[in-house]
Coordinates of C-alpha atoms and ligand atoms in Angstrom, one line a residue:
M25 CA 53.1 144.2 -65.9
F26 CA 51.0 146.3 -64.5
C27 CA 48.4 145.2 -61.5
Y28 CA 46.0 147.3 -59.2
Q29 CA 43.6 145.0 -58.4
C30 CA 44.2 144.4 -54.3
Q31 CA 44.4 147.4 -51.8
E32 CA 48.2 146.3 -50.9
T33 CA 49.6 147.1 -54.5
A34 CA 53.0 148.7 -54.6
K35 CA 53.4 151.9 -53.6
G36 CA 49.3 152.4 -53.7
K37 CA 49.5 153.0 -57.3
G38 CA 50.2 149.7 -59.4
C39 CA 52.5 146.8 -59.1
E40 CA 55.2 146.9 -62.3
I41 CA 57.7 145.2 -61.4
Q42 CA 56.5 141.9 -59.4
G43 CA 53.5 141.8 -57.2
V44 CA 53.6 142.9 -53.8
C45 CA 51.9 139.7 -53.2
G46 CA 54.3 137.7 -54.8
K47 CA 52.4 137.6 -58.0
K48 CA 55.7 137.2 -60.8
P49 CA 55.1 139.3 -64.3
E50 CA 55.4 136.6 -66.4
T51 CA 52.1 135.2 -64.0
S52 CA 50.3 139.0 -64.5
T53 CA 50.7 138.5 -68.1
R54 CA 49.2 135.2 -68.7
M55 CA 46.5 136.5 -66.6
D56 CA 45.7 139.4 -68.3
Q57 CA 46.0 137.4 -71.7
L58 CA 43.3 134.8 -70.5
L59 CA 41.4 137.6 -69.5
Y60 CA 41.9 138.9 -72.9
I61 CA 40.2 135.1 -74.1
I62 CA 37.9 135.5 -71.9
R63 CA 36.2 138.6 -72.4
G64 CA 36.3 137.5 -76.7
M65 CA 34.3 134.2 -75.5
A66 CA 31.4 136.7 -73.6
I67 CA 31.7 138.8 -76.6
V68 CA 30.5 135.4 -78.5
N69 CA 28.4 133.9 -75.8
R70 CA 26.2 136.9 -75.0
I71 CA 25.0 137.1 -78.7
L72 CA 24.2 133.0 -78.4
R73 CA 22.5 133.8 -75.6
E74 CA 20.4 136.6 -77.6
K75 CA 19.3 133.2 -79.4
G76 CA 18.8 131.3 -76.8
V77 CA 22.1 128.7 -78.0
A78 CA 24.3 130.6 -74.5
D79 CA 27.1 127.4 -73.8
C80 CA 26.8 127.1 -70.1
N81 CA 30.1 125.2 -70.5
A82 CA 31.6 128.2 -71.7
S83 CA 30.0 130.3 -68.8
H84 CA 31.7 127.9 -66.6
F85 CA 34.7 128.2 -68.2
I86 CA 34.8 132.1 -67.6
I87 CA 33.4 132.2 -64.2
D88 CA 36.9 130.0 -63.5
A89 CA 39.3 132.5 -65.8
L90 CA 38.2 134.9 -63.6
F91 CA 38.1 133.3 -59.9
T92 CA 41.6 132.1 -60.8
T93 CA 43.3 135.8 -61.4
I94 CA 41.9 136.9 -58.5
T95 CA 44.4 138.2 -55.7
N96 CA 46.0 135.1 -54.0
A97 CA 44.3 132.2 -55.9
N98 CA 47.4 131.1 -59.0
F99 CA 51.1 131.7 -59.0
D100 CA 51.2 128.6 -61.1
N101 CA 52.1 129.2 -64.7
A102 CA 51.5 125.4 -65.9
M103 CA 48.1 125.7 -64.5
L104 CA 48.0 128.8 -65.9
D105 CA 49.1 127.9 -69.4
G106 CA 46.8 125.1 -69.6
F107 CA 43.6 127.8 -68.8
I108 CA 44.5 129.6 -71.8
D109 CA 45.0 126.5 -74.1
K110 CA 41.6 125.6 -73.2
G111 CA 40.3 129.1 -73.6
L112 CA 41.6 129.4 -77.1
E113 CA 39.9 126.5 -77.7
M114 CA 36.0 127.2 -76.2
K115 CA 36.7 130.5 -78.1
N116 CA 37.0 129.1 -81.7
E117 CA 34.3 126.3 -80.7
L118 CA 31.9 129.5 -79.6
I119 CA 32.9 130.9 -83.0
G120 CA 32.4 127.7 -85.1
T121 CA 28.9 127.6 -83.4
A122 CA 27.9 131.3 -84.3
K123 CA 29.1 130.6 -87.8
K124 CA 26.9 127.7 -88.0
R125 CA 23.7 129.2 -87.2
G126 CA 24.5 131.7 -89.6
I127 CA 25.2 134.1 -87.3
T128 CA 27.3 137.6 -87.6
L129 CA 29.9 138.4 -85.6
P130 CA 31.0 141.9 -85.2
Y131 CA 34.8 142.5 -86.1
M132 CA 36.4 143.0 -82.3
P133 CA 40.6 142.0 -81.4
E134 CA 39.3 140.0 -78.3
V135 CA 37.0 138.1 -80.6
S136 CA 40.0 137.4 -83.1
Y137 CA 42.8 137.7 -80.7
H138 CA 44.6 134.4 -80.9
I139 CA 48.6 133.6 -79.1
T140 CA 50.6 130.7 -79.4
K141 CA 52.4 128.8 -77.1
E142 CA 55.8 130.5 -77.1
N143 CA 54.5 133.9 -76.1
Y144 CA 52.0 132.8 -72.9
G145 CA 53.3 135.2 -70.7
R146 CA 55.1 137.5 -72.8
L147 CA 54.3 141.1 -72.9
E148 CA 56.6 142.5 -75.7
V149 CA 54.8 140.0 -78.5
V150 CA 53.6 141.6 -81.0
E151 CA 51.1 139.0 -82.5
A152 CA 48.7 138.3 -85.9
G153 CA 51.1 139.8 -88.0
G154 CA 51.9 142.6 -86.3
A155 CA 48.4 143.5 -86.8
L156 CA 47.6 144.2 -82.8
D157 CA 48.9 146.5 -80.1
E158 CA 51.5 145.4 -78.2
E159 CA 49.5 145.9 -74.7
I160 CA 46.1 145.1 -76.5
F161 CA 45.0 142.6 -73.3
S162 CA 47.6 144.7 -70.4
V163 CA 45.5 147.0 -67.9
L164 CA 47.1 150.0 -68.8
H165 CA 46.0 149.6 -72.8
D166 CA 43.1 151.8 -71.2
K167 CA 44.9 155.1 -71.9
K168 CA 42.4 157.2 -70.3
E169 CA 42.4 156.6 -66.0
D170 CA 38.6 157.2 -65.5
I171 CA 37.6 154.4 -68.3
R172 CA 40.2 152.1 -67.2
G173 CA 39.5 152.2 -63.4
L174 CA 35.9 152.3 -63.9
K175 CA 36.3 148.9 -66.9
Q176 CA 38.7 146.9 -64.0
L177 CA 36.5 147.8 -61.1
A178 CA 33.3 146.1 -62.8
I179 CA 36.2 143.6 -63.9
Y180 CA 36.9 143.2 -60.3
G181 CA 33.4 142.7 -59.4
C182 CA 32.5 139.8 -61.5
K183 CA 36.2 137.9 -60.0
G184 CA 34.6 138.2 -56.9
M185 CA 31.1 137.5 -58.1
A186 CA 32.7 134.7 -60.3
A187 CA 34.0 132.4 -57.4
Y188 CA 30.8 132.8 -55.2
A189 CA 28.7 131.6 -57.9
R190 CA 31.6 128.5 -58.8
H191 CA 31.3 127.6 -54.9
A192 CA 27.4 127.2 -55.6
L193 CA 27.9 125.9 -58.6
N194 CA 29.9 122.9 -56.6
L195 CA 27.1 122.2 -54.6
G196 CA 25.0 121.9 -57.8
Y197 CA 23.5 125.4 -57.7
E198 CA 23.5 127.6 -60.6
Q199 CA 21.8 130.7 -62.7
E200 CA 22.1 131.7 -65.9
D201 CA 21.1 135.3 -65.0
I202 CA 24.4 135.3 -63.3
Y203 CA 26.5 134.1 -66.2
A204 CA 24.5 136.7 -68.1
V205 CA 25.2 139.1 -65.8
I206 CA 29.3 138.4 -66.2
E207 CA 29.5 137.7 -69.7
N208 CA 27.2 141.3 -70.3
A209 CA 30.3 143.2 -68.0
L210 CA 32.7 141.4 -69.8
A211 CA 31.1 142.2 -73.3
E212 CA 30.5 146.3 -72.5
I213 CA 34.2 146.8 -71.5
S214 CA 35.2 145.5 -74.6
R215 CA 33.6 148.3 -76.7
P216 CA 35.9 151.1 -77.1
D217 CA 33.6 153.4 -77.0
M218 CA 32.2 153.5 -73.3
S219 CA 31.6 156.3 -71.4
V220 CA 31.9 157.4 -68.0
D221 CA 28.0 157.5 -67.4
E222 CA 27.7 154.0 -68.9
L223 CA 30.2 152.6 -67.3
F224 CA 28.7 153.8 -63.6
S225 CA 25.6 151.9 -64.6
L226 CA 27.5 149.0 -65.4
V227 CA 29.4 148.7 -62.2
L228 CA 26.2 148.6 -60.9
A229 CA 24.5 146.3 -63.0
V230 CA 27.6 143.8 -62.0
G231 CA 26.7 144.8 -58.1
D232 CA 23.4 143.3 -58.6
G233 CA 24.7 140.7 -60.1
G234 CA 26.7 140.3 -56.7
V235 CA 23.6 140.7 -54.7
K236 CA 22.0 137.6 -56.8
A237 CA 25.5 135.9 -56.7
M238 CA 25.3 136.0 -53.2
A239 CA 21.6 134.8 -52.1
L240 CA 22.4 131.8 -54.8
L241 CA 25.8 130.9 -52.8
D242 CA 23.6 131.2 -49.1
K243 CA 21.2 129.1 -50.8
A244 CA 23.4 126.1 -51.2
N245 CA 25.2 126.2 -48.6
T246 CA 22.4 126.5 -46.2
S247 CA 20.0 124.4 -48.2
T248 CA 23.0 121.5 -48.4
Y249 CA 24.3 122.0 -44.6
G250 CA 21.5 123.8 -43.1
N251 CA 21.4 127.0 -41.6
P252 CA 24.6 128.0 -39.3
E253 CA 23.6 127.8 -35.9
I254 CA 25.1 129.6 -32.9
T255 CA 28.6 127.9 -32.5
K256 CA 31.4 128.2 -29.8
V257 CA 34.3 127.0 -31.7
N258 CA 37.8 125.8 -29.9
I259 CA 40.9 128.1 -30.7
G260 CA 43.5 124.8 -29.4
V261 CA 44.6 121.5 -30.8
G262 CA 44.1 118.1 -29.7
K263 CA 46.6 115.3 -29.6
R264 CA 46.2 113.9 -32.9
P265 CA 48.4 114.7 -36.3
G266 CA 45.6 117.3 -38.5
I267 CA 44.8 118.4 -41.5
L268 CA 43.9 122.5 -41.9
I269 CA 41.3 123.2 -44.2
S270 CA 41.4 127.2 -45.9
G271 CA 39.6 128.9 -48.5
H272 CA 35.9 129.3 -48.5
D273 CA 34.7 125.8 -50.4
L274 CA 32.1 123.9 -48.6
K275 CA 31.4 121.2 -51.3
D276 CA 35.6 120.6 -50.7
L277 CA 35.4 120.4 -47.1
E278 CA 32.1 118.2 -47.4
E279 CA 34.9 115.8 -48.8
L280 CA 37.7 116.2 -47.5
L281 CA 35.7 115.0 -43.8
I282 CA 33.8 112.5 -45.5
Q283 CA 36.8 110.5 -46.6
S284 CA 38.8 111.2 -43.6
D285 CA 36.5 110.2 -41.1
G286 CA 37.6 107.1 -38.4
K287 CA 41.4 107.9 -40.2
G288 CA 42.8 108.9 -37.2
V289 CA 43.3 112.5 -38.3
D290 CA 41.3 116.0 -37.5
I291 CA 40.6 118.4 -39.7
Y292 CA 40.8 121.2 -38.7
T293 CA 39.2 125.0 -40.2
H294 CA 41.7 128.2 -41.1
S295 CA 41.0 131.6 -42.3
E296 CA 37.5 132.1 -44.0
M297 CA 36.8 128.5 -43.4
L298 CA 36.2 129.0 -40.4
P299 CA 32.9 129.7 -40.7
A300 CA 32.3 126.0 -41.6
Q301 CA 32.3 125.3 -38.1
S302 CA 29.1 126.4 -37.2
Y303 CA 27.0 124.0 -40.1
P304 CA 25.1 121.6 -38.3
F305 CA 25.8 119.3 -40.9
F306 CA 30.1 119.6 -40.3
K307 CA 29.2 119.6 -36.7
K308 CA 28.1 115.7 -36.5
F309 CA 31.9 115.0 -37.8
P310 CA 33.7 113.9 -34.4
H311 CA 36.9 114.9 -36.0
F312 CA 35.9 118.5 -37.1
A313 CA 38.5 119.9 -34.9
G314 CA 38.4 123.6 -34.2
N315 CA 39.8 126.6 -35.8
Y316 CA 44.0 127.1 -36.2
G317 CA 45.3 129.9 -36.8
N318 CA 44.4 133.6 -38.2
A319 CA 43.8 135.5 -41.5
W320 CA 45.1 134.8 -44.1
W321 CA 48.9 136.5 -44.0
K322 CA 49.3 135.1 -40.7
Q323 CA 49.8 131.4 -42.4
I324 CA 53.8 131.9 -43.1
D325 CA 54.4 131.7 -39.5
E326 CA 51.8 129.8 -38.3
F327 CA 51.7 127.1 -41.0
E328 CA 55.6 126.4 -39.8
T329 CA 53.8 124.8 -36.0
F330 CA 50.9 122.6 -37.3
N331 CA 52.7 120.2 -38.6
G332 CA 49.9 118.1 -40.5
M333 CA 48.5 119.1 -43.9
F334 CA 47.1 121.8 -45.8
L335 CA 44.1 122.1 -48.2
F336 CA 43.7 125.3 -49.8
T337 CA 40.2 125.1 -51.7
S338 CA 40.4 129.1 -52.9
N339 CA 42.3 132.0 -52.3
C340 CA 44.2 133.5 -49.9
I341 CA 47.4 131.2 -50.1
V342 CA 50.5 133.3 -49.9
P343 CA 53.8 131.8 -51.6
P344 CA 55.9 130.2 -49.4
R345 CA 59.6 131.8 -48.2
P346 CA 62.4 130.1 -49.3
K347 CA 63.1 128.4 -45.9
T348 CA 59.8 127.7 -45.2
T349 CA 59.1 123.8 -44.0
Y350 CA 56.2 122.9 -45.1
T351 CA 55.9 124.0 -48.6
D352 CA 56.0 119.8 -50.0
R353 CA 52.6 119.1 -47.3
V354 CA 50.5 122.3 -48.9
Y355 CA 47.9 120.6 -51.6
T356 CA 45.7 122.7 -53.8
T357 CA 42.3 122.1 -55.5
G358 CA 39.7 123.9 -57.8
V359 CA 41.2 127.3 -59.6
V360 CA 44.2 127.4 -56.8
G361 CA 47.7 126.8 -57.7
M362 CA 51.2 127.6 -56.4
P363 CA 54.6 126.0 -58.1
G364 CA 56.3 123.4 -55.3
T365 CA 52.8 121.7 -54.0
H366 CA 50.4 119.4 -54.9
H367 CA 47.1 120.2 -56.8
I368 CA 44.1 117.6 -56.7
P369 CA 42.0 117.6 -59.6
E370 CA 38.3 116.8 -59.6
G371 CA 37.9 113.3 -61.0
S372 CA 35.6 112.2 -64.1
D373 CA 33.3 111.8 -61.3
G374 CA 33.0 115.5 -61.0
R375 CA 34.7 113.5 -56.7
K376 CA 37.9 114.9 -55.5
D377 CA 40.5 111.8 -54.0
F378 CA 41.8 113.0 -50.2
S379 CA 43.8 110.1 -49.7
E380 CA 47.3 110.5 -50.5
I381 CA 47.0 114.1 -48.1
I382 CA 44.7 111.9 -45.4
E383 CA 47.1 109.6 -45.9
R384 CA 50.1 111.7 -45.7
A385 CA 48.7 113.4 -42.8
Q386 CA 48.6 109.7 -40.2
K387 CA 52.6 110.4 -40.4
C388 CA 52.0 113.6 -39.4
Q389 CA 53.4 115.1 -36.2
P390 CA 49.8 117.1 -34.0
P391 CA 49.8 120.8 -34.4
T392 CA 51.3 122.6 -31.9
E393 CA 49.2 124.9 -29.5
I394 CA 49.5 128.7 -30.7
E395 CA 46.4 129.9 -28.8
H396 CA 43.5 128.7 -26.1
G397 CA 40.2 129.8 -25.7
E398 CA 37.0 129.8 -27.7
I399 CA 35.3 132.0 -30.2
V400 CA 31.5 132.6 -31.1
A401 CA 30.6 132.0 -34.4
G402 CA 27.3 131.7 -36.5
F403 CA 25.4 134.8 -36.5
A404 CA 24.0 134.3 -40.3
H405 CA 20.6 135.5 -40.5
N406 CA 18.8 132.6 -39.9
Q407 CA 20.2 132.7 -36.4
V408 CA 20.2 136.5 -35.9
L409 CA 17.0 136.5 -36.9
A410 CA 15.5 134.2 -34.6
L411 CA 16.7 136.5 -32.1
A412 CA 14.8 139.6 -34.2
P413 CA 12.7 140.3 -31.3
R414 CA 15.1 140.0 -28.5
V415 CA 17.3 142.4 -30.9
I416 CA 14.6 144.9 -31.3
E417 CA 13.5 145.3 -28.0
L418 CA 17.0 146.8 -27.3
V419 CA 17.1 148.8 -30.5
K420 CA 14.1 150.6 -29.2
S421 CA 15.4 150.6 -25.4
G422 CA 18.5 152.4 -26.8
K423 CA 20.2 149.8 -25.1
I424 CA 21.3 148.8 -28.7
R425 CA 22.5 152.5 -29.8
K426 CA 24.2 151.4 -33.2
F427 CA 25.2 148.8 -35.2
V428 CA 29.0 149.3 -36.8
V429 CA 29.2 146.4 -40.7
M430 CA 33.0 145.6 -40.2
A431 CA 33.1 143.3 -43.2
G432 CA 35.5 142.7 -45.7
C433 CA 38.9 141.5 -45.4
D434 CA 42.5 141.4 -44.0
G435 CA 46.0 142.2 -44.9
R436 CA 48.9 142.4 -43.7
F437 CA 49.6 146.2 -43.7
P438 CA 50.2 147.4 -40.4
S439 CA 48.0 150.8 -40.3
R440 CA 45.1 147.7 -40.1
S441 CA 45.2 147.8 -36.4
Y442 CA 43.3 150.7 -36.6
Y443 CA 39.9 148.1 -36.8
T444 CA 41.5 146.4 -33.6
E445 CA 41.1 149.6 -32.1
F446 CA 38.5 150.9 -33.4
A447 CA 36.7 147.5 -32.2
E448 CA 38.2 148.5 -28.8
K449 CA 37.1 151.5 -28.7
L450 CA 33.7 151.3 -29.9
P451 CA 31.1 152.7 -27.6
K452 CA 29.4 149.8 -25.4
D453 CA 26.0 150.0 -26.6
C454 CA 27.6 149.6 -30.1
V455 CA 27.3 146.1 -31.4
I456 CA 30.0 144.9 -34.9
L457 CA 28.4 142.9 -37.9
T458 CA 31.4 141.3 -39.1
A459 CA 31.5 138.9 -41.9
G460 CA 34.5 138.0 -44.4
C461 CA 38.4 137.3 -42.8
A462 CA 38.3 140.9 -41.6
K463 CA 36.9 139.6 -38.4
Y464 CA 40.8 138.4 -37.3
R465 CA 41.2 141.9 -35.9
Y466 CA 38.8 141.5 -33.4
N467 CA 37.4 138.6 -33.0
K468 CA 39.3 137.1 -30.0
L469 CA 39.3 140.6 -28.1
P470 CA 36.9 140.2 -24.7
L471 CA 34.1 142.8 -26.5
G472 CA 31.5 141.3 -23.9
E473 CA 27.4 141.0 -24.8
I474 CA 24.3 143.4 -24.8
E475 CA 21.7 141.4 -22.3
G476 CA 22.5 138.2 -23.9
V477 CA 23.5 139.6 -27.7
P478 CA 27.0 139.7 -28.2
R479 CA 28.8 141.9 -29.2
V480 CA 30.4 140.9 -32.1
L481 CA 28.4 138.7 -34.6
D482 CA 30.0 137.0 -37.0
A483 CA 28.1 136.0 -39.9
G484 CA 30.5 134.6 -41.6
Q485 CA 32.2 134.1 -44.6
C486 CA 32.5 137.5 -47.0
N487 CA 30.2 135.8 -48.9
D488 CA 27.8 135.7 -46.2
S489 CA 28.0 139.3 -46.7
Y490 CA 24.5 138.8 -47.7
S491 CA 23.2 137.7 -44.2
L492 CA 24.3 141.5 -43.0
V493 CA 21.9 142.7 -45.9
V494 CA 19.0 140.4 -45.0
I495 CA 19.4 141.2 -41.1
A496 CA 19.5 144.6 -42.3
M497 CA 16.3 144.6 -44.2
A498 CA 14.2 142.8 -41.4
L499 CA 15.3 145.3 -39.1
K500 CA 14.2 147.8 -41.7
D501 CA 11.0 145.9 -41.5
A502 CA 10.7 145.5 -38.2
L503 CA 11.7 149.1 -37.1
G504 CA 8.9 150.6 -39.4
L505 CA 11.5 152.7 -41.8
K506 CA 11.2 153.1 -45.6
S507 CA 14.9 153.2 -46.2
V508 CA 17.6 151.2 -44.8
N509 CA 19.5 154.4 -45.3
D510 CA 17.5 155.4 -41.9
L511 CA 18.9 152.2 -39.7
P512 CA 20.8 152.2 -37.2
I513 CA 24.1 151.3 -38.9
V514 CA 27.1 152.4 -40.0
Y515 CA 29.3 150.5 -42.6
N516 CA 33.1 151.0 -41.8
I517 CA 34.8 147.8 -44.7
A518 CA 38.1 147.0 -44.7
W519 CA 39.1 145.3 -47.9
Y520 CA 41.9 143.6 -49.7
E521 CA 40.7 141.9 -53.1
Q522 CA 37.8 141.5 -55.6
K523 CA 35.3 139.8 -53.4
A524 CA 35.5 142.8 -51.0
V525 CA 35.1 144.3 -54.2
I526 CA 32.3 143.0 -55.3
V527 CA 30.3 142.8 -51.5
L528 CA 31.0 146.7 -51.4
L529 CA 29.4 147.0 -55.5
A530 CA 26.9 144.8 -53.8
L531 CA 25.5 147.2 -51.5
L532 CA 26.1 150.2 -53.5
S533 CA 23.4 148.6 -56.0
L534 CA 20.9 148.3 -53.0
G535 CA 21.3 151.7 -52.1
V536 CA 23.4 151.8 -49.4
R537 CA 24.6 154.9 -48.5
N538 CA 28.2 156.4 -46.8
I539 CA 29.7 153.5 -46.4
H540 CA 33.6 153.7 -45.2
T541 CA 36.0 151.6 -46.7
G542 CA 40.2 151.1 -46.0
P543 CA 42.5 151.2 -44.9
T544 CA 43.5 153.0 -48.2
L545 CA 40.9 153.5 -51.5
P546 CA 41.2 151.6 -54.1
A547 CA 44.2 152.8 -56.0
Y548 CA 41.7 152.2 -59.1
F549 CA 39.4 155.2 -57.3
T550 CA 40.6 158.3 -59.5
P551 CA 40.0 161.7 -57.6
D552 CA 37.3 161.5 -60.7
I553 CA 35.7 158.5 -60.0
L554 CA 35.7 159.0 -56.3
K555 CA 33.8 162.6 -56.5
V556 CA 30.9 160.6 -58.0
L557 CA 31.0 158.1 -55.7
R558 CA 30.6 160.9 -53.3
E559 CA 28.0 162.5 -54.5
K560 CA 25.9 159.7 -55.3
F561 CA 26.9 157.8 -52.1
N562 CA 28.8 159.2 -49.8
I563 CA 31.6 156.7 -49.9
G564 CA 34.5 157.8 -47.7
T565 CA 37.5 156.4 -46.2
I566 CA 39.5 155.8 -43.0
S567 CA 41.0 158.8 -40.8
T568 CA 41.9 158.4 -37.5
V569 CA 39.7 155.7 -34.4
D570 CA 38.6 158.9 -32.2
D571 CA 37.9 161.4 -35.5
D572 CA 35.5 157.7 -37.1
I573 CA 34.2 156.9 -34.1
A574 CA 32.8 160.4 -33.0
N575 CA 31.5 160.5 -37.1
L576 CA 29.9 157.6 -37.9
I577 CA 28.8 156.7 -33.8
D578 CA 27.6 160.2 -32.7
T579 CA 26.6 162.0 -36.4
W580 CA 24.9 159.2 -38.2
Ligands
SF4_611 FE1 50.1 143.6 -56.6 FE2 47.8 143.5 -55.6 FE3 47.8 142.6 -57.8 FE4 49.6 141.0 -56.4 S1 47.6 141.1 -56.7 S2 50.3 141.9 -58.4 S3 50.0 142.3 -54.8 S4 47.8 144.9 -57.3
SF3_612 FE1 39.8 136.8 -47.4 FE2 41.4 136.8 -48.9 FE3 39.2 138.9 -48.3 FE4 36.5 136.2 -48.4 S1 40.8 134.6 -47.6 S2 37.5 137.7 -47.4 S3 41.3 138.3 -48.0

């Protein structure tokens, strides 16, 4: 196997024996095979789209296949086998449609690729009469590191975009142009003659698609559940048994709340589901309790004390330890899979039946309290813009000197204590704008307020980074500035998985410069890729807290 898609990749270079995340080689290879199949599907569907007959079911499958290969989403080989079966079938259907219409397809190995079931997850197999390179679907198939890195950067951006597109689709919102960006990127990277310059343009086009996907998801979430509002979230526990819901999918939360209403159980949010606490629709449910625990990576300890049931609606699920006691109480849904847990599929009517998890929760003990108190959430664009006149006054009078965007992911590395220290040491006239699970490094610190404006404004999930862009644009206009780069905003973004990659690419496509990303740079940023990113966007990474505060706050 070879995978270097996340920040915790082995030795900062690539996982080759087993994933640091727990991904097994046979799982990783299945994911590579699945990605290769959807590249073939994308090539054909792009051609069908040019003729006005793109298959939207194929587009839906492509986004799910991308989403399921995101870090910490699916560790289940049987489920991935189902994806490969379906992908091969759908690819054949697309080819059949093209043939029926007299459309000539290019001879490309991605289109003709086939694999038999006994070879799913096997890297060493030469299929199709030996005509194919044995590593044809592997990341390492591209021998030139710059080309490989840029192609993978485009794919990782597509994975993040696909996840957001799927959450929007679950609420009935979709846009053909987003699918077109994804399928175009997958088709283009399959071209053997792509140059470095062409790949850079492609990566920015992916970023542009990311802006669209985040805007669509914002529209889906706020139209369905109302605009997030300032909310004090309890981080303690109640006396009844609980179901903890994790991940990003608000539709799943809605269905769970409705089905569990009046059943004697409380619903707690976890990690990236915390922002749901600020939506007016969800706040109406009396059994919608507070937020339990912290960022994703602490789940293997924190789930032991929750005592109840668990529902994962997206990444990040962590493989339980062998001695973990809660594994049988974990349920996954959507593209998430974990051996030893239970999966709740979507019914033929599009609904999910959560009755089993609710019934089992009724027999559980209430959660054990691990924290006490409240955190403040709900600073998405609508809420912040309602405060805008006041914020602008504070900026103009110099009482707010700088905004620091600290969006992104949290992770296991001890070096991430940098972000806690950075928040603590940040001068008192600076405000943190955050989104994503990176916030857990500082959202429980007593950082105070500036004349009533909290010093940590939490816009929501990683996809709500879109809110930060809306806020930046509004501030730029209100302050009469030409460019977002003239704003008193600096970017110190933490990344881990591919949703943060699409957030980064989205910001770059909007022309945002001087972004610092850490705790380390992606392994796929070769020196040459980094050189170009520095020249075009002045991208950098972090150093020490004191140096970075001096550079970011006092210089920019
Ligand atoms: Fe390694 Fe990250 Fe890939 Fe997991 S997702 S195999 S930790 S690079
Ligand atoms: Fe977190 Fe996985 Fe990235 Fe949505 S849940 S930000 S790490």
